[in-house]
Amino acid sequence: MPNDKMPLWILTTGGTIEKIYDEFDGSLQNRDTIVKNKILQKLRLPYTEIHVKSLMSKDSLVMNEKDREFILNSIKYHEQDGYPIVVLHGTDTLEITAQFCYENYKEIRVPVVFTGAMKPLGFDDSDAPQNVIEAIFAARILTPGYYATFHGKLFKVPNVKKNKSKGTFEEIA
Amino acid sequence: MPNDKMPLWILTTGGTIEKIYDEFDGSLQNRDTIVKNKILQKLRLPYTEIHVKSLMSKDSLVMNEKDREFILNSIKYHEQDGYPIVVLHGTDTLEITAQFCYENYKEIRVPVVFTGAMKPLGFDDSDAPQNVIEAIFAARILTPGYYATFHGKLFKVPNVKKNKSKGTFEEIA
Amino acid sequence: MPNDKMPLWILTTGGTIEKIYDEFDGSLQNRDTIVKNKILQKLRLPYTEIHVKSLMSKDSLVMNEKDREFILNSIKYHEQDGYPIVVLHGTDTLEITAQFCYENYKEIRVPVVFTGAMKPLGFDDSDAPQNVIEAIFAARILTPGYYATFHGKLFKVPNVKKNKSKGTFEEIA
Amino acid sequence: MPNDKMPLWILTTGGTIEKIYDEFDGSLQNRDTIVKNKILQKLRLPYTEIHVKSLMSKDSLVMNEKDREFILNSIKYHEQDGYPIVVLHGTDTLEITAQFCYENYKEIRVPVVFTGAMKPLGFDDSDAPQNVIEAIFAARILTPGYYATFHGKLFKVPNVKKNKSKGTFEEIA
């Protein structure tokens, strides 16, 4: 069935990528997932059947072990279907969650691709659309395992870490 | 050198993706390559060193054998550097040019990824940014050979053809 | 009632401003009014109650006397409500239609503001949003009469004509 | 000289309209004026010669009497040229600054139009472009005096105040 739609899960956790501007108090906060309206609606994906599930809406700096366990449990739960998974995550601790999954469940049987953004989705020059396009594309073609995609580059977990001063991720040699 | 910039060629040939609106006569025409200003400027590609070369500015319906020979010769010329190549091409004959290359030069030693767009780059709902992001990402990670990327899907040349009624490409089983 | 919503009519006639790209044949055509989805949805107008009516969907170069009579009749019909009127019109004959109204019905009792665009609404650098914002703003505050707004400038009909080489309108001294 | 360019001053003071996202700490702050690159560059104003001057870069909640005196002094200084003035200002105390000017210098001889935004300029659904387009248009055609424009409506100072719960300004009867 070469032209069938491939199902794909997007699990959202919050992070900069989904921060929303509050016009009343002028703050940027994680309230709800906005990836559907702000990105997916604008993409053309005739061969991908995307399901979005919001696991939590957290700044990744305040994520704890319980949050990571829940993310991994959710990945395991959706792995049963055999479809690729994209995880949207705050960049500050993306590598920690990715490594947590890698160390606690190496036997993953689908591709799991982590991504996020340096600038929230609502900005006209956000890097979120690019990163999400790359993550979806990568998740469809990669072999099972944990990955991160960011700014045009594919990383294999656990060989990835944020480079704060450059505002991107880099490979650990 | 895991974090070095990878050089990558984008060869442009015209097509819908690069049609420009003429405010004086109200026409859409291929005049010059606009991929730099309209897409690349907006992407974050800290690990990719993109070189754009305009081979021609043609509606792909008027391309002939000579044009295709020139495109293949240009691919061969840039193949020497060993870096991946993206070819921007009109969708109406993209599959013909891709097959021409495949049949006349199977021994290609770098990944060559063809893409284009259904709606020109200047439109706010153009599919061009998505297709170019996917093509660059794919070209960086694929093994040598001819490919097309379009609307989230990777195709192996020659198993690809346009589906005009659906406004996208599909796989030939 | 200083904070009540003011009703305002937008009468659309086609023209470059509302040309739509056809992905199947690559043409730009006037098919239907797109001003609601492409502009009005994005504006904040808490004090304006906008009603859009599509009179015709024509390139203004093919408009004839009958079309202009119909436009004027529509203006007269909506004038009865006493609310301001904005007319979206192709730029090539905007001045002709505006003068036709002026000459045949000088006694207009509401402000009627003509505008259009050099680049269709769907382009990311279209001048249509700016022109429509200005026309709505002007229509709300002007005294009865015929006007055009374009590129930041207010014109009094009949002292306005297109400057083709500059791609804008200018005042007739 | 009906088609000459009309000079017009835009005095910026900061406020939500010019808040910039800091990718390193995730904050929104007033650092510099961004109205040139983010708005003016995208407008077509062949008959307006805009000069932008940044007076300060402040959240309007922290503005004090000294700031307001400086804003009024700057208005007086530029009034000498006889050209219209637009003042970009945070919405939280826009009405206070406008009234301060009105009370301390009623004899203003040019139109002075205050505006701002509920959502910073960098967001794809910011109200800033609309408000700035309206303010420039209004400043060009109004008689001397103090005004505010916001969300399609023209207000006469001092009959204007923010309606926080509605996220806009309203007229004081």
XYZ file of C-alpha atoms in Angstrom:
692
model
C 0.000 0.000 0.000
C 2.638 2.544 -1.012
C 0.295 5.539 -0.995
C -1.633 4.840 2.179
C -1.557 7.341 4.992
C 0.975 6.473 7.688
C -0.278 7.177 11.220
C 2.105 9.208 13.385
C 1.823 10.397 16.980
C 2.865 13.829 18.174
C 3.165 13.892 21.963
C 3.392 17.444 23.303
C 4.854 18.358 26.683
C 5.006 22.157 26.617
C 8.286 24.038 26.373
C 9.158 27.222 24.547
C 7.726 25.852 21.317
C 4.187 26.014 22.693
C 4.381 29.120 24.889
C 1.383 31.392 24.427
C 1.302 35.154 24.919
C -1.180 36.376 27.483
C -2.466 39.806 26.409
C -3.739 40.618 29.872
C -0.529 40.227 31.834
C 2.031 40.210 29.029
C 3.503 36.842 30.031
C 4.494 33.837 27.919
C 3.155 30.600 29.369
C 2.456 26.970 28.592
C -1.286 26.608 28.767
C -2.348 24.213 26.046
C -1.036 22.573 22.923
C -1.143 24.887 19.926
C 0.726 22.725 17.458
C -2.445 21.768 15.571
C -3.664 25.265 14.790
C -0.316 26.953 14.463
C 1.632 24.372 12.429
C -0.175 21.239 11.316
C -3.038 23.161 9.742
C -0.536 24.876 7.450
C 1.339 21.760 6.313
C 0.462 19.452 3.447
C 0.739 15.887 4.646
C -1.451 13.761 2.364
C 0.390 10.587 3.356
C 0.568 11.139 7.115
C -2.298 10.764 9.558
C -1.261 12.827 12.534
C -2.649 12.314 16.014
C -1.717 14.934 18.604
C -1.823 14.157 22.319
C -0.933 16.693 24.988
C 0.870 14.920 27.842
C 1.536 18.073 29.871
C 2.087 21.799 29.354
C 5.331 22.471 31.211
C 8.366 24.621 30.903
C 11.008 21.897 30.670
C 13.069 23.539 33.432
C 10.432 22.488 35.963
C 10.062 18.900 34.707
C 10.960 16.243 37.231
C 11.532 12.482 37.286
C 7.791 11.815 37.520
C 7.199 13.871 34.383
C 9.885 11.917 32.529
C 8.471 8.611 33.651
C 5.097 9.687 32.368
C 6.565 10.703 29.016
C 8.329 7.340 28.684
C 5.182 5.469 29.705
C 3.248 7.380 27.066
C 5.855 6.506 24.447
C 5.616 2.828 25.431
C 1.839 2.961 25.290
C 1.777 4.400 21.771
C 4.655 2.187 20.597
C 2.204 -0.720 20.587
C 0.576 0.589 17.426
C 3.899 0.399 15.615
C 3.804 3.970 14.316
C 6.470 6.665 14.566
C 6.369 9.151 17.446
C 7.413 12.817 17.604
C 7.873 14.381 21.050
C 7.684 18.187 21.376
C 9.742 19.232 24.377
C 11.355 22.293 25.940
C 14.956 22.588 24.779
C 16.471 23.210 28.212
C 16.058 19.592 29.332
C 15.243 17.850 26.048
C 18.500 15.912 26.201
C 17.744 14.772 29.766
C 14.345 13.350 28.863
C 15.704 11.772 25.692
C 18.523 10.097 27.637
C 16.099 9.018 30.347
C 14.062 7.177 27.706
C 17.160 5.735 26.075
C 18.565 4.402 29.347
C 15.314 3.038 30.721
C 13.892 1.539 27.554
C 16.532 0.791 24.949
C 14.330 -1.815 23.247
C 12.025 0.771 21.637
C 10.541 -0.685 18.425
C 9.517 2.541 16.617
C 11.362 5.758 15.740
C 10.956 8.403 18.467
C 12.066 11.901 17.423
C 12.426 14.713 19.954
C 12.286 18.338 18.899
C 11.436 21.782 20.254
C 12.136 25.415 19.435
C 14.206 28.375 20.514
C 11.376 30.819 19.767
C 7.687 30.111 20.487
C 5.398 29.069 17.666
C 3.407 32.296 17.575
C 6.348 34.463 16.468
C 6.662 35.146 12.786
C 10.311 34.067 12.849
C 9.899 31.037 15.094
C 12.054 28.012 14.307
C 9.204 25.732 15.388
C 7.629 25.104 11.958
C 10.997 24.079 10.500
C 11.795 21.796 13.430
C 8.373 20.128 13.369
C 8.517 19.584 9.584
C 11.926 17.942 9.978
C 10.834 15.778 12.918
C 7.751 14.467 11.099
C 9.762 13.778 7.956
C 12.500 12.018 9.944
C 10.090 9.954 12.052
C 8.524 8.529 8.893
C 11.784 7.226 7.420
C 14.098 6.372 10.325
C 14.682 2.944 11.839
C 13.492 2.336 15.437
C 15.397 4.252 18.128
C 15.600 7.637 19.834
C 16.569 10.727 17.858
C 16.471 14.495 17.989
C 16.102 16.800 15.000
C 16.866 20.496 15.200
C 17.792 23.196 12.715
C 18.316 20.828 9.808
C 20.405 18.250 11.643
C 19.597 14.732 12.784
C 21.019 13.592 16.139
C 21.190 10.073 17.584
C 20.314 9.943 21.299
C 22.279 10.033 23.594
C 24.855 11.897 21.451
C 23.128 15.240 21.616
C 23.229 18.258 23.900
C 22.027 21.836 23.834
C 24.575 24.521 22.999
C 23.084 27.432 24.916
C 25.387 30.117 23.633
C 24.712 29.187 20.009
C 21.000 28.672 20.550
C 20.937 25.215 18.983
C 21.823 21.574 19.636
C 25.118 19.893 18.874
C 26.500 16.412 18.552
C 28.576 14.845 21.321
C 31.504 13.214 19.569
C 34.051 16.632 12.969
C 30.480 16.026 14.084
C 29.464 19.680 14.326
C 31.083 21.005 11.165
C 28.934 22.612 8.520
C 28.040 20.240 5.690
C 28.108 21.889 2.254
C 24.986 21.312 0.150
C 24.089 22.460 -3.358
C 20.673 23.736 -4.350
C 20.304 23.768 -8.137
C 17.274 25.768 -9.250
C 15.576 25.351 -12.615
C 12.416 27.469 -12.307
C 8.972 25.931 -12.057
C 5.943 26.989 -10.049
C 8.009 27.128 -6.866
C 9.914 30.170 -8.133
C 7.247 31.981 -10.127
C 7.203 35.702 -9.403
C 4.194 38.015 -9.639
C 4.578 40.908 -12.030
C 2.617 43.895 -10.709
C 2.608 45.611 -14.072
C 0.968 42.920 -16.173
C -0.436 40.673 -13.453
C 1.376 37.571 -14.724
C 3.285 34.865 -12.839
C 6.635 34.130 -14.457
C 9.994 32.492 -13.894
C 12.491 35.312 -13.954
C 15.137 34.555 -11.375
C 15.783 32.330 -8.425
C 14.081 33.597 -5.260
C 14.788 30.669 -2.997
C 17.491 32.546 -1.081
C 15.429 35.522 -0.030
C 12.108 33.820 0.294
C 13.095 30.597 2.092
C 16.718 30.123 3.062
C 16.916 33.453 4.854
C 14.139 32.300 7.174
C 15.569 28.890 8.038
C 18.042 28.048 10.771
C 20.707 25.786 9.338
C 23.792 26.151 11.554
C 25.220 22.847 10.283
C 24.544 23.292 6.580
C 26.488 25.526 4.210
C 24.099 26.109 1.357
C 25.220 27.136 -2.122
C 22.490 28.108 -4.556
C 23.044 27.961 -8.300
C 20.391 28.911 -10.840
C 20.644 26.594 -13.861
C 17.655 28.050 -15.709
C 14.338 29.764 -14.969
C 11.820 27.674 -16.880
C 8.288 26.478 -16.537
C 8.929 22.741 -16.561
C 6.302 22.217 -19.269
C 8.628 23.867 -21.783
C 11.774 21.975 -20.756
C 13.306 19.856 -23.471
C 15.970 17.172 -23.792
C 18.718 19.793 -23.926
C 17.534 21.287 -20.643
C 17.533 17.851 -19.003
C 21.020 17.110 -20.302
C 22.212 20.376 -18.843
C 20.629 19.584 -15.475
C 22.297 16.154 -15.416
C 25.624 17.656 -16.455
C 25.335 20.156 -13.641
C 24.576 17.386 -11.160
C 27.638 15.476 -12.373
C 29.785 18.564 -12.113
C 28.782 19.258 -8.507
C 28.874 15.572 -7.570
C 32.667 15.803 -7.663
C 32.685 17.700 -4.386
C 30.931 14.797 -2.698
C 28.165 16.906 -1.168
C 24.407 16.369 -1.334
C 22.374 18.102 -4.036
C 18.809 19.449 -3.983
C 17.157 20.219 -7.334
C 14.198 22.640 -7.411
C 12.060 21.788 -10.413
C 8.581 22.404 -11.824
C 6.237 19.612 -10.764
C 4.737 18.976 -14.192
C 7.846 17.246 -15.537
C 9.833 16.652 -12.345
C 9.450 12.902 -12.721
C 10.708 13.055 -16.326
C 13.887 14.893 -15.407
C 14.464 12.662 -12.394
C 14.074 9.527 -14.530
C 16.277 11.008 -17.207
C 19.066 11.398 -14.643
C 18.426 7.944 -13.209
C 18.575 6.258 -16.585
C 21.552 8.126 -17.945
C 23.702 8.190 -14.840
C 22.810 5.464 -12.361
C 26.269 5.590 -10.772
C 25.627 8.860 -8.926
C 27.766 9.018 -5.782
C 25.847 11.624 -3.733
C 22.196 11.977 -2.727
C 20.217 14.030 -5.260
C 16.792 15.153 -4.017
C 14.223 16.688 -6.379
C 11.418 18.874 -5.080
C 9.125 21.688 -6.183
C 5.807 23.205 -5.155
C 2.156 23.357 -6.120
C 1.905 27.028 -5.129
C 4.617 29.635 -5.758
C 6.916 30.685 -2.945
C 5.499 34.185 -2.552
C 2.059 33.004 -1.423
C 1.436 32.920 2.292
C 0.140 29.349 2.029
C 2.745 28.046 -0.399
C 3.930 24.481 0.122
C 7.414 25.496 -1.014
C 8.977 26.173 2.420
C 7.852 22.767 3.710
C 9.123 20.961 0.604
C 12.497 22.731 0.672
C 12.970 22.046 4.401
C 12.251 18.365 3.804
C 14.546 18.153 0.773
C 17.488 19.723 2.592
C 16.951 17.504 5.618
C 16.670 14.393 3.438
C 19.687 15.240 1.279
C 21.869 15.461 4.387
C 21.037 11.967 5.656
C 20.250 9.800 2.632
C 22.620 7.388 0.870
C 23.695 8.233 -2.707
C 20.940 7.996 -5.332
C 18.033 9.941 -6.824
C 15.042 10.859 -4.686
C 12.069 13.176 -4.552
C 10.523 14.643 -1.419
C 7.099 16.220 -1.417
C 4.459 16.915 1.213
C 6.132 14.908 3.949
C 6.919 11.821 1.873
C 10.201 10.462 0.533
C 10.154 8.863 -2.927
C 12.824 6.749 -4.612
C 13.346 7.619 -8.280
C 12.031 6.217 -10.633
C 9.092 5.093 -8.464
C 7.397 8.488 -8.354
C 4.847 10.331 -10.460
C 2.682 13.390 -10.112
C -0.969 12.879 -9.196
C -2.471 15.932 -10.868
C -5.977 15.564 -9.500
C -4.711 15.320 -5.915
C -2.107 18.050 -6.367
C 0.758 15.976 -5.019
C 3.146 13.151 -5.935
C 2.569 9.452 -5.396
C 4.558 6.264 -5.339
C 4.517 3.853 -8.272
C 4.118 0.402 -6.733
C -23.546 55.457 22.215
C -19.830 56.175 21.748
C -18.681 52.535 21.997
C -21.350 50.865 19.870
C -20.331 48.933 16.806
C -20.663 50.951 13.595
C -21.996 48.916 10.666
C -19.941 49.196 7.474
C -20.419 47.611 4.048
C -17.611 46.180 1.966
C -18.734 45.687 -1.627
C -16.304 43.515 -3.589
C -16.033 43.512 -7.372
C -12.947 41.368 -8.059
C -9.698 42.852 -9.323
C -6.121 41.969 -8.525
C -6.796 42.259 -4.815
C -8.965 39.130 -4.879
C -7.222 37.048 -7.523
C -6.806 33.431 -6.448
C -4.075 31.038 -7.562
C -5.289 27.890 -9.257
C -2.900 25.048 -8.450
C -4.157 22.938 -11.332
C -3.489 25.320 -14.192
C -1.197 27.850 -12.524
C -3.421 30.815 -13.339
C -4.516 33.768 -11.205
C -8.253 34.381 -11.476
C -11.180 36.142 -9.862
C -13.456 33.387 -8.634
C -14.925 34.478 -5.342
C -14.427 37.051 -2.635
C -11.613 36.139 -0.246
C -11.481 39.338 1.761
C -13.194 37.751 4.776
C -10.805 34.878 5.288
C -7.663 36.559 4.092
C -7.963 39.980 5.756
C -10.959 40.630 7.971
C -10.366 37.526 10.078
C -6.947 38.890 10.990
C -8.034 42.409 11.945
C -9.273 43.609 15.315
C -12.356 45.730 14.757
C -14.343 45.693 18.015
C -16.224 48.844 17.020
C -17.018 47.970 13.417
C -19.646 45.508 12.257
C -18.529 44.562 8.779
C -20.862 43.152 6.155
C -19.246 41.850 2.979
C -21.203 41.560 -0.256
C -19.696 40.268 -3.482
C -21.158 42.215 -6.411
C -19.080 40.500 -9.088
C -15.680 38.809 -9.485
C -14.148 40.602 -12.445
C -10.799 41.760 -13.613
C -11.494 45.500 -13.831
C -10.122 45.634 -17.396
C -13.188 43.722 -18.604
C -15.732 45.791 -16.669
C -18.259 47.611 -18.825
C -20.933 50.287 -18.415
C -23.450 47.717 -17.172
C -21.047 46.605 -14.454
C -20.511 50.209 -13.340
C -24.243 50.857 -13.275
C -24.689 47.804 -11.112
C -21.957 48.968 -8.732
C -23.573 52.400 -8.429
C -27.005 50.855 -7.926
C -25.573 48.685 -5.166
C -24.005 51.730 -3.510
C -27.360 53.545 -3.660
C -29.153 50.540 -2.237
C -26.817 50.279 0.747
C -26.661 54.040 1.225
C -30.182 53.855 2.619
C -28.884 52.365 5.855
C -26.703 55.411 6.392
C -23.505 53.465 6.967
C -20.106 53.907 5.317
C -19.221 51.822 2.246
C -15.868 50.443 1.078
C -15.609 49.249 -2.531
C -12.843 46.779 -3.460
C -12.021 47.223 -7.123
C -9.354 46.376 -9.676
C -6.862 49.240 -9.930
C -6.811 49.429 -13.724
C -10.248 51.048 -13.967
C -10.877 52.046 -10.348
C -10.781 55.725 -11.280
C -13.311 55.169 -14.072
C -15.841 53.498 -11.788
C -15.274 56.083 -9.061
C -15.828 58.933 -11.535
C -18.862 57.196 -12.979
C -20.430 57.151 -9.496
C -19.389 60.735 -8.843
C -20.868 62.030 -12.079
C -24.081 60.055 -11.965
C -24.872 60.393 -8.293
C -23.202 63.383 -6.674
C -25.781 63.509 -3.877
C -24.372 60.468 -2.061
C -25.130 60.748 1.674
C -22.483 58.361 3.113
C -18.720 58.061 2.675
C -17.809 55.670 -0.163
C -14.143 54.663 -0.225
C -12.636 52.809 -3.187
C -9.497 50.742 -2.827
C -7.710 47.763 -4.403
C -4.222 46.320 -4.551
C -1.215 45.971 -6.805
C -0.496 42.446 -5.576
C -3.177 39.841 -4.802
C -4.180 39.184 -1.214
C -2.648 35.712 -1.026
C 0.941 36.938 -1.436
C 2.935 37.442 1.710
C 3.940 40.930 0.570
C 0.560 41.998 -0.811
C -0.426 45.623 -0.283
C -4.050 44.558 0.135
C -4.161 44.328 3.956
C -2.724 47.843 4.303
C -5.140 49.286 1.744
C -8.173 47.608 3.303
C -7.203 48.718 6.825
C -6.868 52.303 5.570
C -10.150 52.200 3.644
C -12.132 50.902 6.635
C -10.535 53.459 8.939
C -11.204 56.281 6.480
C -14.790 55.241 5.750
C -15.606 55.427 9.463
C -14.456 59.016 9.908
C -14.949 60.814 6.582
C -17.851 63.016 5.606
C -20.210 61.809 2.834
C -18.672 61.677 -0.646
C -16.513 59.521 -2.916
C -12.910 58.809 -1.998
C -10.047 56.453 -2.756
C -7.375 55.336 -0.306
C -4.172 53.701 -1.436
C -0.705 53.275 0.026
C -1.280 55.623 2.948
C -2.862 58.462 0.991
C -6.442 59.722 0.876
C -7.781 60.905 -2.498
C -10.944 62.841 -3.256
C -12.815 61.573 -6.330
C -12.533 62.635 -9.136
C -9.003 63.939 -8.414
C -7.319 60.568 -8.562
C -5.728 58.447 -11.252
C -3.498 55.390 -11.421
C 0.200 55.920 -12.030
C 1.037 52.676 -13.798
C 4.765 53.115 -13.922
C 4.977 53.814 -10.188
C 2.482 51.118 -9.285
C 0.287 53.406 -7.193
C -2.340 56.142 -7.447
C -1.704 59.868 -7.595
C -3.608 63.063 -7.158
C -4.750 65.118 -10.144
C -3.852 68.674 -9.292
C 2.414 69.870 -4.759
C -0.287 67.224 -4.371
C 1.959 64.207 -4.918
C 4.946 65.254 -2.825
C 6.025 63.099 0.067
C 4.708 64.323 3.417
C 7.243 64.013 6.246
C 5.911 62.306 9.373
C 7.587 61.548 12.710
C 7.176 58.290 14.583
C 8.349 58.675 18.178
C 8.755 55.311 19.902
C 8.730 54.840 23.673
C 8.664 51.054 24.100
C 5.610 49.221 25.377
C 4.173 45.858 24.407
C 4.225 46.821 20.738
C 8.023 46.743 20.676
C 8.764 43.930 23.121
C 11.397 41.546 21.795
C 11.744 37.850 22.652
C 15.057 36.880 24.185
C 15.908 33.318 23.108
C 18.436 32.904 25.882
C 16.233 33.597 28.880
C 12.788 33.330 27.305
C 11.740 36.833 28.377
C 9.937 39.589 26.479
C 11.655 42.942 26.916
C 11.902 46.431 25.507
C 15.417 46.735 24.159
C 15.283 48.775 21.007
C 12.833 50.081 18.464
C 11.830 47.423 15.944
C 9.112 49.326 14.150
C 11.298 49.970 11.103
C 12.201 46.383 10.308
C 9.033 44.750 11.498
C 6.404 47.121 10.081
C 7.555 50.066 8.019
C 9.636 47.906 5.688
C 6.486 45.989 4.748
C 4.251 49.005 4.071
C 3.906 50.942 0.838
C 4.006 54.630 1.626
C 5.087 56.435 -1.553
C 3.687 59.746 -0.297
C 4.986 59.620 3.263
C 8.560 60.221 4.355
C 8.795 58.537 7.719
C 11.396 59.428 10.324
C 11.611 57.149 13.343
C 13.095 58.348 16.611
C 13.368 56.167 19.690
C 12.758 58.291 22.819
C 13.004 55.426 25.286
C 12.389 51.675 25.454
C 10.121 51.282 28.473
C 7.254 49.168 29.619
C 4.673 51.908 30.103
C 3.862 50.644 33.619
C 7.239 51.948 34.792
C 7.005 55.337 33.094
C 7.084 58.292 35.442
C 6.480 62.048 35.295
C 9.988 62.660 33.974
C 9.388 60.242 31.092
C 6.128 61.987 30.220
C 7.789 65.402 30.318
C 10.446 64.119 27.963
C 7.826 62.743 25.579
C 5.980 66.089 25.570
C 9.225 67.990 25.068
C 10.051 65.753 22.129
C 6.615 66.362 20.629
C 7.121 70.117 21.013
C 10.553 69.905 19.445
C 9.294 68.061 16.367
C 6.141 70.153 16.142
C 8.296 73.002 14.852
C 8.631 71.294 11.493
C 4.873 71.338 11.086
C 4.559 67.640 10.276
C 2.262 65.048 11.841
C 3.536 62.923 14.730
C 2.737 59.322 15.688
C 3.667 58.189 19.210
C 4.074 54.442 19.874
C 3.368 53.807 23.534
C 2.555 50.976 25.942
C -1.197 50.610 26.301
C -1.264 50.438 30.093
C -0.557 54.146 30.556
C -1.111 55.466 27.026
C -4.113 57.476 28.198
C -2.088 59.025 31.044
C 0.675 60.253 28.734
C -1.848 61.481 26.178
C -3.753 63.424 28.840
C -0.509 64.775 30.259
C 0.323 66.250 26.855
C -3.209 67.536 26.382
C -3.269 69.287 29.757
C 0.196 70.757 29.607
C 0.261 71.823 25.994
C -3.186 72.301 24.521
C -1.900 74.642 21.816
C -0.291 71.863 19.755
C -0.198 72.880 16.075
C 0.130 69.438 14.424
C -1.819 66.195 14.698
C -0.328 63.883 17.348
C -1.650 60.309 17.215
C -0.943 57.815 20.005
C -1.123 54.085 19.405
C 0.302 50.805 20.690
C -0.585 47.127 20.645
C -1.993 44.353 22.793
C 0.386 41.789 21.296
C 4.043 42.487 20.456
C 5.057 43.140 16.871
C 6.933 39.876 16.389
C 3.841 37.679 16.768
C 2.163 36.560 13.577
C -1.204 37.716 14.929
C -0.034 40.992 16.472
C -2.405 43.943 16.232
C 0.574 46.270 15.861
C 0.705 46.477 12.041
C -2.994 47.382 11.876
C -2.658 50.012 14.600
C 0.422 51.587 13.042
C -1.165 51.685 9.568
C -4.207 53.427 11.049
C -2.140 55.898 13.060
C -0.031 56.938 10.062
C -3.107 57.291 7.877
C -4.922 59.316 10.543
C -1.950 61.568 11.318
C -1.744 62.575 7.664
C -5.360 63.764 7.415
C -6.396 64.987 10.860
C -6.446 68.575 12.087
C -3.982 69.581 14.843
C -4.669 68.034 18.253
C -4.110 64.886 20.305
C -5.682 61.611 19.218
C -5.426 57.884 19.733
C -6.184 55.231 17.108
C -6.706 51.616 18.037
C -8.430 48.659 16.423
C -10.083 50.676 13.688
C -11.388 53.484 15.874
C -10.308 57.106 16.198
C -10.364 58.657 19.688
C -10.051 62.299 20.676
C -7.825 62.870 23.720
C -8.763 63.081 26.589
C -11.906 61.053 25.835
C -10.162 57.697 25.701
C -9.291 54.992 28.189
C -8.122 51.394 28.076
C -10.717 48.680 28.615
C -8.513 45.983 30.119
C -11.069 43.210 30.149
C -11.874 43.701 26.466
C -8.252 44.196 25.465
C -8.880 47.441 23.604
C -9.546 51.151 24.126
C -12.930 52.800 24.509
C -14.416 56.240 24.337
C -15.288 58.174 27.489
C -18.736 59.606 26.869
